[in-house]
mmCIF file of C-alpha atoms in Angstrom:
data_model
loop_
_atom_site.group_PDB
_atom_site.id
_atom_site.type_symbol
_atom_site.label_atom_id
_atom_site.label_comp_id
_atom_site.label_asym_id
_atom_site.label_seq_id
_atom_site.Cartn_x
_atom_site.Cartn_y
_atom_site.Cartn_z
ATOM 1 C CA MET A 1 5.458 -15.444 -40.127
ATOM 2 C CA SER A 2 5.252 -17.795 -37.146
ATOM 3 C CA ASP A 3 3.734 -21.282 -37.289
ATOM 4 C CA VAL A 4 1.413 -20.303 -34.455
ATOM 5 C CA ASP A 5 0.013 -17.403 -36.467
ATOM 6 C CA HIS A 6 -0.250 -19.591 -39.556
ATOM 7 C CA GLU A 7 -2.376 -22.194 -37.797
ATOM 8 C CA ARG A 8 -4.407 -19.841 -35.601
ATOM 9 C CA ASP A 9 -8.093 -20.654 -35.194
ATOM 10 C CA LEU A 10 -10.128 -17.931 -36.919
ATOM 11 C CA SER A 11 -13.235 -18.449 -34.787
ATOM 12 C CA THR A 12 -13.873 -16.042 -31.894
ATOM 13 C CA ALA A 13 -16.460 -15.750 -29.122
ATOM 14 C CA ASP A 14 -19.684 -13.948 -30.079
ATOM 15 C CA LYS A 15 -19.823 -11.980 -26.797
ATOM 16 C CA LEU A 16 -17.332 -9.428 -25.519
ATOM 17 C CA ARG A 17 -17.547 -10.803 -21.984
ATOM 18 C CA LYS A 18 -16.340 -14.195 -23.267
ATOM 19 C CA ARG A 19 -13.299 -12.591 -24.905
ATOM 20 C CA THR A 20 -12.057 -10.901 -21.738
ATOM 21 C CA GLU A 21 -10.424 -12.247 -18.609
ATOM 22 C CA VAL A 22 -13.042 -10.573 -16.393
ATOM 23 C CA ASN A 23 -15.452 -12.849 -14.525
ATOM 24 C CA GLU A 24 -18.744 -13.039 -16.462
ATOM 25 C CA SER A 25 -20.859 -12.123 -13.416
ATOM 26 C CA LEU A 26 -18.659 -9.125 -12.627
ATOM 27 C CA PHE A 27 -18.723 -8.092 -16.290
ATOM 28 C CA TRP A 28 -22.532 -8.238 -16.230
ATOM 29 C CA VAL A 29 -22.598 -5.967 -13.168
ATOM 30 C CA LEU A 30 -20.109 -3.510 -14.662
ATOM 31 C CA LEU A 31 -21.803 -3.113 -18.040
ATOM 32 C CA THR A 32 -25.209 -4.710 -18.454
ATOM 33 C CA VAL A 33 -27.256 -4.408 -15.266
ATOM 34 C CA ASN A 34 -29.598 -1.414 -14.909
ATOM 35 C CA ARG A 35 -27.780 1.416 -13.116
ATOM 36 C CA TRP A 36 -30.663 2.234 -10.756
ATOM 37 C CA ALA A 37 -30.962 -1.445 -9.834
ATOM 38 C CA LEU A 38 -27.242 -1.462 -9.034
ATOM 39 C CA VAL A 39 -27.668 1.681 -6.906
ATOM 40 C CA ALA A 40 -30.505 -0.013 -4.987
ATOM 41 C CA VAL A 41 -28.369 -3.099 -4.329
ATOM 42 C CA LEU A 42 -25.406 -1.001 -3.182
ATOM 43 C CA ALA A 43 -27.653 1.065 -0.887
ATOM 44 C CA ALA A 44 -29.075 -2.147 0.585
ATOM 45 C CA CYS A 45 -25.522 -3.361 1.229
ATOM 46 C CA VAL A 46 -24.669 -0.097 3.006
ATOM 47 C CA PHE A 47 -27.826 -0.355 5.116
ATOM 48 C CA THR A 48 -27.135 -3.998 6.008
ATOM 49 C CA ALA A 49 -23.521 -3.262 6.911
ATOM 50 C CA PHE A 50 -24.586 -0.451 9.254
ATOM 51 C CA VAL A 51 -27.155 -2.667 10.962
ATOM 52 C CA LEU A 52 -24.586 -5.440 11.424
ATOM 53 C CA PHE A 53 -22.097 -2.984 12.924
ATOM 54 C CA GLY A 54 -24.787 -1.973 15.422
ATOM 55 C CA VAL A 55 -25.659 -5.587 16.222
ATOM 56 C CA PHE A 56 -22.093 -6.608 17.013
ATOM 57 C CA LYS A 57 -21.206 -3.441 18.930
ATOM 58 C CA PRO A 58 -21.617 -4.073 22.682
ATOM 59 C CA VAL A 59 -22.895 -0.532 23.417
ATOM 60 C CA LEU A 60 -26.377 0.563 22.291
ATOM 61 C CA LEU A 61 -26.459 3.322 19.683
ATOM 62 C CA ARG A 62 -28.850 5.388 21.827
ATOM 63 C CA SER A 63 -26.383 5.277 24.721
ATOM 64 C CA MET A 64 -23.584 6.452 22.440
ATOM 65 C CA MET A 65 -25.742 9.356 21.229
ATOM 66 C CA GLU A 66 -26.349 10.419 24.844
ATOM 67 C CA THR A 67 -22.625 10.649 25.559
ATOM 68 C CA SER A 68 -21.327 11.989 22.224
ATOM 69 C CA ASP A 69 -22.426 13.882 19.107
ATOM 70 C CA MET A 70 -21.019 11.219 16.754
ATOM 71 C CA VAL A 71 -24.223 10.755 14.700
ATOM 72 C CA GLU A 72 -24.770 14.501 14.391
ATOM 73 C CA THR A 73 -21.170 14.992 13.269
ATOM 74 C CA VAL A 74 -21.446 12.275 10.617
ATOM 75 C CA PHE A 75 -24.635 13.671 9.093
ATOM 76 C CA SER A 76 -23.378 17.261 9.310
ATOM 77 C CA GLY A 77 -20.425 16.216 7.193
ATOM 78 C CA LEU A 78 -22.742 14.479 4.753
ATOM 79 C CA VAL A 79 -24.821 17.652 4.350
ATOM 80 C CA GLY A 80 -21.711 19.517 3.223
ATOM 81 C CA ALA A 81 -20.642 16.658 0.953
ATOM 82 C CA ILE A 82 -24.054 16.485 -0.719
ATOM 83 C CA ILE A 83 -24.096 20.219 -1.391
ATOM 84 C CA THR A 84 -20.563 19.995 -2.771
ATOM 85 C CA SER A 85 -21.675 17.215 -5.127
ATOM 86 C CA THR A 86 -23.646 19.789 -7.107
ATOM 87 C CA THR A 87 -20.321 21.201 -8.296
ATOM 88 C CA LEU A 88 -19.598 17.755 -9.700
ATOM 89 C CA VAL A 89 -22.804 18.011 -11.711
ATOM 90 C CA VAL A 90 -21.664 21.371 -13.104
ATOM 91 C CA SER A 91 -18.298 19.858 -14.081
ATOM 92 C CA ILE A 92 -19.993 16.945 -15.851
ATOM 93 C CA ASN A 93 -22.256 19.267 -17.805
ATOM 94 C CA GLN A 94 -19.289 21.455 -18.758
ATOM 95 C CA LEU A 95 -17.526 18.352 -20.083
ATOM 96 C CA VAL A 96 -20.496 17.513 -22.296
ATOM 97 C CA LEU A 97 -21.136 21.088 -23.426
ATOM 98 C CA SER A 98 -17.479 21.637 -24.314
ATOM 99 C CA GLN A 99 -17.926 19.081 -27.101
ATOM 100 C CA GLU A 100 -20.877 21.006 -28.548
ATOM 101 C CA ILE A 101 -19.862 24.664 -28.177
ATOM 102 C CA GLY A 102 -17.928 26.114 -31.088
ATOM 103 C CA SER A 103 -17.855 28.768 -33.776
ATOM 104 C CA LEU A 104 -19.912 28.591 -36.955
ATOM 105 C CA GLY A 105 -16.807 27.499 -38.848
ATOM 106 C CA THR A 106 -16.174 24.670 -36.407
ATOM 107 C CA GLN A 107 -19.762 23.478 -36.708
ATOM 108 C CA ARG A 108 -19.509 23.629 -40.503
ATOM 109 C CA GLU A 109 -16.331 21.531 -40.439
ATOM 110 C CA ARG A 110 -18.073 18.956 -38.261
ATOM 111 C CA MET A 111 -20.993 18.831 -40.670
ATOM 112 C CA ASP A 112 -18.711 18.487 -43.715
ATOM 113 C CA THR A 113 -16.753 15.667 -42.075
ATOM 114 C CA THR A 114 -19.966 13.881 -41.157
ATOM 115 C CA MET A 115 -21.420 14.196 -44.654
ATOM 116 C CA ASP A 116 -18.168 12.959 -46.239
ATOM 117 C CA PHE A 117 -18.370 9.857 -44.077
ATOM 118 C CA TYR A 118 -22.050 9.355 -44.910
ATOM 119 C CA GLN A 119 -21.202 9.514 -48.613
ATOM 120 C CA ASN A 120 -18.733 6.684 -48.039
ATOM 121 C CA THR A 121 -21.344 4.582 -46.253
ATOM 122 C CA ASP A 122 -23.908 5.396 -48.973
ATOM 123 C CA GLU A 123 -21.490 3.908 -51.503
ATOM 124 C CA LEU A 124 -20.876 0.912 -49.249
ATOM 125 C CA PHE A 125 -24.582 0.192 -48.773
ATOM 126 C CA GLY A 126 -25.693 1.156 -52.257
ATOM 127 C CA THR A 127 -28.482 3.210 -50.685
ATOM 128 C CA THR A 128 -29.048 6.078 -48.249
ATOM 129 C CA THR A 129 -27.405 5.498 -44.883
ATOM 130 C CA PRO A 130 -29.967 4.926 -42.088
ATOM 131 C CA ALA A 131 -30.307 7.816 -39.637
ATOM 132 C CA ASP A 132 -31.210 5.618 -36.665
ATOM 133 C CA PRO A 133 -28.088 4.270 -34.848
ATOM 134 C CA PRO A 134 -29.413 0.701 -34.288
ATOM 135 C CA THR A 135 -30.526 0.465 -37.930
ATOM 136 C CA PHE A 136 -27.166 1.892 -39.038
ATOM 137 C CA LEU A 137 -25.334 -0.851 -37.146
ATOM 138 C CA GLU A 138 -27.692 -3.517 -38.481
ATOM 139 C CA LYS A 139 -27.041 -2.339 -42.046
ATOM 140 C CA LEU A 140 -23.287 -2.522 -41.484
ATOM 141 C CA LEU A 141 -23.603 -6.055 -40.120
ATOM 142 C CA GLU A 142 -25.824 -7.042 -43.040
ATOM 143 C CA THR A 143 -23.331 -5.627 -45.546
ATOM 144 C CA SER A 144 -20.462 -7.434 -43.823
ATOM 145 C CA THR A 145 -22.264 -10.785 -44.006
ATOM 146 C CA GLU A 146 -23.168 -10.223 -47.670
ATOM 147 C CA ARG A 147 -19.560 -9.470 -48.567
ATOM 148 C CA ALA A 148 -18.368 -12.443 -46.537
ATOM 149 C CA THR A 149 -20.675 -14.682 -48.561
ATOM 150 C CA ALA A 150 -19.400 -13.078 -51.772
ATOM 151 C CA LEU A 151 -15.817 -13.734 -50.638
ATOM 152 C CA ARG A 152 -16.536 -17.416 -50.058
ATOM 153 C CA GLU A 153 -18.157 -17.706 -53.484
ATOM 154 C CA ALA A 154 -15.213 -15.913 -55.104
ATOM 155 C CA VAL A 155 -12.621 -18.375 -53.742
ATOM 156 C CA ALA A 156 -14.804 -21.467 -54.183
ATOM 157 C CA GLY A 157 -12.976 -22.344 -57.401
ATOM 158 C CA ASN A 158 -9.486 -21.666 -56.047
ATOM 159 C CA GLU A 159 -7.157 -24.657 -56.195
ATOM 160 C CA ASN A 160 -5.641 -23.896 -52.772
ATOM 161 C CA GLU A 161 -7.617 -26.082 -50.361
ATOM 162 C CA THR A 162 -6.103 -24.395 -47.292
ATOM 163 C CA LEU A 163 -7.272 -20.998 -48.535
ATOM 164 C CA ARG A 164 -10.816 -22.259 -49.138
ATOM 165 C CA SER A 165 -10.905 -23.871 -45.702
ATOM 166 C CA LYS A 166 -9.658 -20.749 -43.934
ATOM 167 C CA VAL A 167 -12.097 -18.511 -45.795
ATOM 168 C CA ASP A 168 -14.978 -20.846 -44.907
ATOM 169 C CA GLU A 169 -13.934 -20.717 -41.252
ATOM 170 C CA TYR A 170 -13.668 -16.915 -41.365
ATOM 171 C CA VAL A 171 -17.053 -16.498 -43.052
ATOM 172 C CA GLU A 172 -18.858 -18.853 -40.669
ATOM 173 C CA ASP A 173 -17.425 -17.040 -37.656
ATOM 174 C CA LEU A 174 -18.387 -13.638 -39.063
ATOM 175 C CA HIS A 175 -21.928 -14.814 -39.842
ATOM 176 C CA GLU A 176 -22.412 -16.178 -36.317
ATOM 177 C CA ASN A 177 -20.956 -13.068 -34.688
ATOM 178 C CA ALA A 178 -23.049 -10.731 -36.863
ATOM 179 C CA GLU A 179 -26.223 -12.752 -36.256
ATOM 180 C CA THR A 180 -25.748 -12.530 -32.485
ATOM 181 C CA ALA A 181 -25.169 -8.767 -32.633
ATOM 182 C CA THR A 182 -28.156 -8.235 -34.945
ATOM 183 C CA GLU A 183 -30.480 -10.136 -32.609
ATOM 184 C CA GLU A 184 -29.347 -7.932 -29.722
ATOM 185 C CA LEU A 185 -30.092 -4.796 -31.763
ATOM 186 C CA ASP A 186 -33.750 -5.733 -32.245
ATOM 187 C CA ASP A 187 -35.969 -3.213 -30.409
ATOM 188 C CA ALA A 188 -32.871 -1.346 -29.124
ATOM 189 C CA ASP A 189 -33.282 2.383 -28.469
ATOM 190 C CA PHE A 190 -30.467 4.901 -28.525
ATOM 191 C CA GLY A 191 -29.605 6.133 -25.051
ATOM 192 C CA ASP A 192 -29.768 2.639 -23.616
ATOM 193 C CA PHE A 193 -26.736 0.400 -23.356
ATOM 194 C CA THR A 194 -28.609 -2.096 -25.564
ATOM 195 C CA VAL A 195 -27.310 -0.194 -28.611
ATOM 196 C CA VAL A 196 -23.658 -0.109 -27.568
ATOM 197 C CA SER A 197 -23.472 -3.683 -26.262
ATOM 198 C CA PRO A 198 -24.009 -5.410 -29.656
ATOM 199 C CA ALA A 199 -21.459 -3.081 -31.237
ATOM 200 C CA LEU A 200 -18.939 -4.274 -28.649
ATOM 201 C CA ASP A 201 -19.856 -7.918 -29.195
ATOM 202 C CA PHE A 202 -19.028 -7.761 -32.922
ATOM 203 C CA ASN A 203 -15.283 -8.363 -32.923
ATOM 204 C CA TYR A 204 -14.464 -6.241 -35.957
ATOM 205 C CA ALA A 205 -10.813 -5.628 -34.975
ATOM 206 C CA GLN A 206 -9.975 -9.334 -35.004
ATOM 207 C CA LYS A 207 -11.847 -9.775 -38.285
ATOM 208 C CA MET A 208 -9.881 -6.919 -39.841
ATOM 209 C CA HIS A 209 -6.633 -8.567 -38.813
ATOM 210 C CA ASP A 210 -7.717 -12.010 -40.008
ATOM 211 C CA ILE A 211 -8.851 -10.904 -43.474
ATOM 212 C CA ARG A 212 -5.678 -8.849 -43.973
ATOM 213 C CA HIS A 213 -3.547 -11.773 -42.824
ATOM 214 C CA LEU A 214 -5.350 -14.257 -45.089
ATOM 215 C CA GLY A 215 -5.011 -11.964 -48.085
ATOM 216 C CA GLU A 216 -1.302 -11.459 -47.486
ATOM 217 C CA GLN A 217 -0.626 -15.123 -46.707
ATOM 218 C CA HIS A 218 -2.231 -16.389 -49.942
ATOM 219 C CA GLU A 219 -1.628 -13.368 -52.168
ATOM 220 C CA GLU A 220 0.187 -15.384 -54.829
ATOM 221 C CA ASP A 221 -2.766 -17.787 -55.127
ATOM 222 C CA LEU A 222 -5.414 -15.085 -55.628
ATOM 223 C CA SER A 223 -6.901 -13.997 -58.920
ATOM 224 C CA LYS A 224 -7.898 -10.402 -59.636
ATOM 225 C CA GLU A 225 -11.533 -11.179 -58.786
ATOM 226 C CA GLU A 226 -10.545 -12.837 -55.516
ATOM 227 C CA ARG A 227 -8.335 -9.897 -54.531
ATOM 228 C CA THR A 228 -11.294 -7.583 -55.140
ATOM 229 C CA ALA A 229 -13.474 -9.756 -52.877
ATOM 230 C CA PHE A 230 -10.833 -9.609 -50.121
ATOM 231 C CA ARG A 231 -10.559 -5.823 -50.490
ATOM 232 C CA GLU A 232 -14.346 -5.350 -50.322
ATOM 233 C CA MET A 233 -14.553 -7.603 -47.266
ATOM 234 C CA LEU A 234 -11.881 -5.547 -45.516
ATOM 235 C CA GLU A 235 -13.686 -2.332 -46.482
ATOM 236 C CA ALA A 236 -16.918 -3.521 -44.840
ATOM 237 C CA VAL A 237 -15.425 -4.561 -41.489
ATOM 238 C CA THR A 238 -13.140 -1.503 -41.436
ATOM 239 C CA MET A 239 -16.151 0.810 -41.720
ATOM 240 C CA PHE A 240 -17.583 -0.734 -38.546
ATOM 241 C CA GLY A 241 -14.752 0.736 -36.432
ATOM 242 C CA PRO A 242 -15.412 4.488 -36.754
ATOM 243 C CA VAL A 243 -19.183 3.943 -36.665
ATOM 244 C CA ARG A 244 -18.911 2.004 -33.420
ATOM 245 C CA GLU A 245 -16.656 4.652 -31.887
ATOM 246 C CA TYR A 246 -18.971 7.464 -32.963
ATOM 247 C CA ILE A 247 -22.030 5.772 -31.454
ATOM 248 C CA LYS A 248 -20.034 4.960 -28.316
ATOM 249 C CA VAL A 249 -19.004 8.605 -27.860
ATOM 250 C CA LEU A 250 -22.590 9.773 -28.350
ATOM 251 C CA TYR A 251 -23.753 7.224 -25.792
ATOM 252 C CA MET A 252 -21.113 8.344 -23.271
ATOM 253 C CA GLN A 253 -22.199 11.972 -23.648
ATOM 254 C CA TRP A 254 -25.816 10.873 -23.219
ATOM 255 C CA ALA A 255 -24.871 8.831 -20.137
ATOM 256 C CA LEU A 256 -22.998 11.777 -18.585
ATOM 257 C CA VAL A 257 -26.089 13.954 -18.971
ATOM 258 C CA LYS A 258 -28.195 11.221 -17.347
ATOM 259 C CA LEU A 259 -25.605 10.919 -14.575
ATOM 260 C CA SER A 260 -25.725 14.629 -13.727
ATOM 261 C CA ARG A 261 -29.511 14.547 -13.630
ATOM 262 C CA ALA A 262 -29.542 11.363 -11.528
ATOM 263 C CA ILE A 263 -27.139 12.882 -8.986
ATOM 264 C CA LEU A 264 -29.437 15.886 -8.606
ATOM 265 C CA TYR A 265 -32.470 13.632 -8.164
ATOM 266 C CA ALA A 266 -30.670 11.597 -5.493
ATOM 267 C CA SER A 267 -29.219 14.655 -3.744
ATOM 268 C CA ILE A 268 -32.575 16.194 -2.791
ATOM 269 C CA PRO A 269 -33.855 13.351 -0.542
ATOM 270 C CA ALA A 270 -30.309 12.744 0.701
ATOM 271 C CA LEU A 271 -29.999 16.395 1.765
ATOM 272 C CA VAL A 272 -33.426 16.411 3.438
ATOM 273 C CA VAL A 273 -32.734 13.205 5.367
ATOM 274 C CA SER A 274 -29.235 14.277 6.437
ATOM 275 C CA GLY A 275 -30.449 17.697 7.548
ATOM 276 C CA GLY A 276 -33.348 16.120 9.420
ATOM 277 C CA MET A 277 -31.007 13.792 11.276
ATOM 278 C CA VAL A 278 -28.870 16.758 12.379
ATOM 279 C CA VAL A 279 -31.695 19.094 13.420
ATOM 280 C CA PHE A 280 -34.518 16.890 14.687
ATOM 281 C CA VAL A 281 -33.100 13.563 15.878
ATOM 282 C CA ASP A 282 -31.814 13.049 19.419
ATOM 283 C CA PRO A 283 -31.501 9.962 21.677
ATOM 284 C CA THR A 284 -35.200 10.156 22.635
ATOM 285 C CA THR A 285 -36.677 10.587 19.146
ATOM 286 C CA PHE A 286 -37.091 6.892 18.257
ATOM 287 C CA PRO A 287 -37.472 4.855 21.468
ATOM 288 C CA GLY A 288 -38.137 1.124 21.721
ATOM 289 C CA THR A 289 -37.160 -1.804 19.540
ATOM 290 C CA LEU A 290 -38.154 -3.211 16.143
ATOM 291 C CA PHE A 291 -37.553 -6.852 15.187
ATOM 292 C CA GLY A 292 -35.388 -7.281 18.263
ATOM 293 C CA LEU A 293 -33.101 -4.313 17.524
ATOM 294 C CA GLU A 294 -33.328 -0.764 18.809
ATOM 295 C CA THR A 295 -35.393 1.460 16.518
ATOM 296 C CA MET A 296 -32.685 4.124 16.489
ATOM 297 C CA LEU A 297 -30.288 1.683 14.823
ATOM 298 C CA TRP A 298 -32.767 1.038 12.000
ATOM 299 C CA VAL A 299 -33.356 4.776 11.519
ATOM 300 C CA VAL A 300 -29.691 5.787 11.495
ATOM 301 C CA SER A 301 -28.769 2.932 9.134
ATOM 302 C CA ALA A 302 -31.554 3.810 6.693
ATOM 303 C CA ALA A 303 -30.725 7.520 6.852
ATOM 304 C CA PHE A 304 -27.052 6.857 6.108
ATOM 305 C CA ALA A 305 -27.949 4.650 3.132
ATOM 306 C CA VAL A 306 -30.146 7.424 1.719
ATOM 307 C CA ALA A 307 -27.481 10.060 2.393
ATOM 308 C CA VAL A 308 -24.772 8.242 0.414
ATOM 309 C CA THR A 309 -27.069 7.506 -2.552
ATOM 310 C CA PRO A 310 -25.629 10.358 -4.717
ATOM 311 C CA PHE A 311 -22.173 8.804 -4.394
ATOM 312 C CA LEU A 312 -23.582 5.355 -5.219
ATOM 313 C CA VAL A 313 -25.234 6.795 -8.340
ATOM 314 C CA PHE A 314 -21.925 8.338 -9.385
ATOM 315 C CA ALA A 315 -20.055 5.086 -8.744
ATOM 316 C CA SER A 316 -22.534 2.941 -10.694
ATOM 317 C CA TYR A 317 -22.346 5.117 -13.820
ATOM 318 C CA VAL A 318 -18.575 5.561 -13.686
ATOM 319 C CA LEU A 319 -18.072 1.795 -13.387
ATOM 320 C CA ARG A 320 -19.896 1.307 -16.698
ATOM 321 C CA LEU A 321 -18.257 4.221 -18.515
ATOM 322 C CA ALA A 322 -14.761 3.286 -17.325
ATOM 323 C CA THR A 323 -15.254 -0.342 -18.367
ATOM 324 C CA LEU A 324 -16.623 0.762 -21.736
ATOM 325 C CA ALA A 325 -13.636 3.049 -22.296
ATOM 326 C CA LYS A 326 -11.196 0.284 -21.332
ATOM 327 C CA GLN A 327 -12.722 -2.182 -23.799
ATOM 328 C CA THR A 328 -12.623 0.312 -26.704
ATOM 329 C CA LEU A 329 -9.235 1.970 -26.342
ATOM 330 C CA THR A 330 -8.213 1.409 -29.963
ATOM 331 C CA VAL A 331 -9.716 1.777 -33.431
ATOM 332 C CA GLY A 332 -8.499 -0.698 -36.017
ATOM 333 C CA PRO A 333 -6.925 -4.176 -36.114
ATOM 334 C CA LEU A 334 -5.265 -3.941 -32.698
ATOM 335 C CA VAL A 335 -6.767 -6.513 -30.330
ATOM 336 C CA LEU A 336 -6.220 -5.728 -26.639
ATOM 337 C CA SER A 337 -8.534 -8.312 -25.051
#
């Protein structure tokens, strides 16, 4: 056992974003911000970039359209890409449905496994396990804090001052972390990221490692009652792992369904606008200027931003799901961040 591990500070940050090396602002964009708001910002960036390209190009866009079919070619390609994106929606739905389709025996096995786990949590809570995911997580956090308090009381009479100090530090950190996560769960609804985010913020993996390490390090100083308190504390934080993963998987399936629907919603106006630009727009359609720039530049820039919206929707959802998957690669006392 190294001296570094022996003296390690048991306190950890209450937020996942503070425990990673990712910039906090970038982390907020990747996980927290509303996906449609992110799509709107990305579309505005695309629109602005197109306008700036037109401003700094020495040749007017209308003049280019008179001598080439560049704009028509671009939007013709987008029409095909948008139609092709519907196959992506089918693939996403197949991915979700593949998790649900199975024989009667398979469904029975899933039910039996679920009920076995619920019996374990019933014993842990001393009452019926809540059916609502946010309430389920809150009950787990409440049970963890109660057992942490019981652990501190159990070792209060231990003669080893270092053990008492380390347990106090562990309990205080767990209480603070659990309180932060519980506050975030207030008024949370399943289907929103507000349910998954608090589950990520509670650093159960580190707490599993710390309580196991403390128990092993001071095993010779522990009485039978104190060993029981350590074991019950480990049981509570260990139970948080599979529950968090289960809720995370359900959320990801929910998000994939929302993604497929969002792509379809965005594809309809994108297809109409792209087709309209190909069929009805020519160099004489939008004459004149607006705010000092040719009107055609504004129209083409806006049309392109609308046309790429399905891709922006896909990108915004995948950024969150990929980040979520990266931050939850393991189950158990293996800390990657």
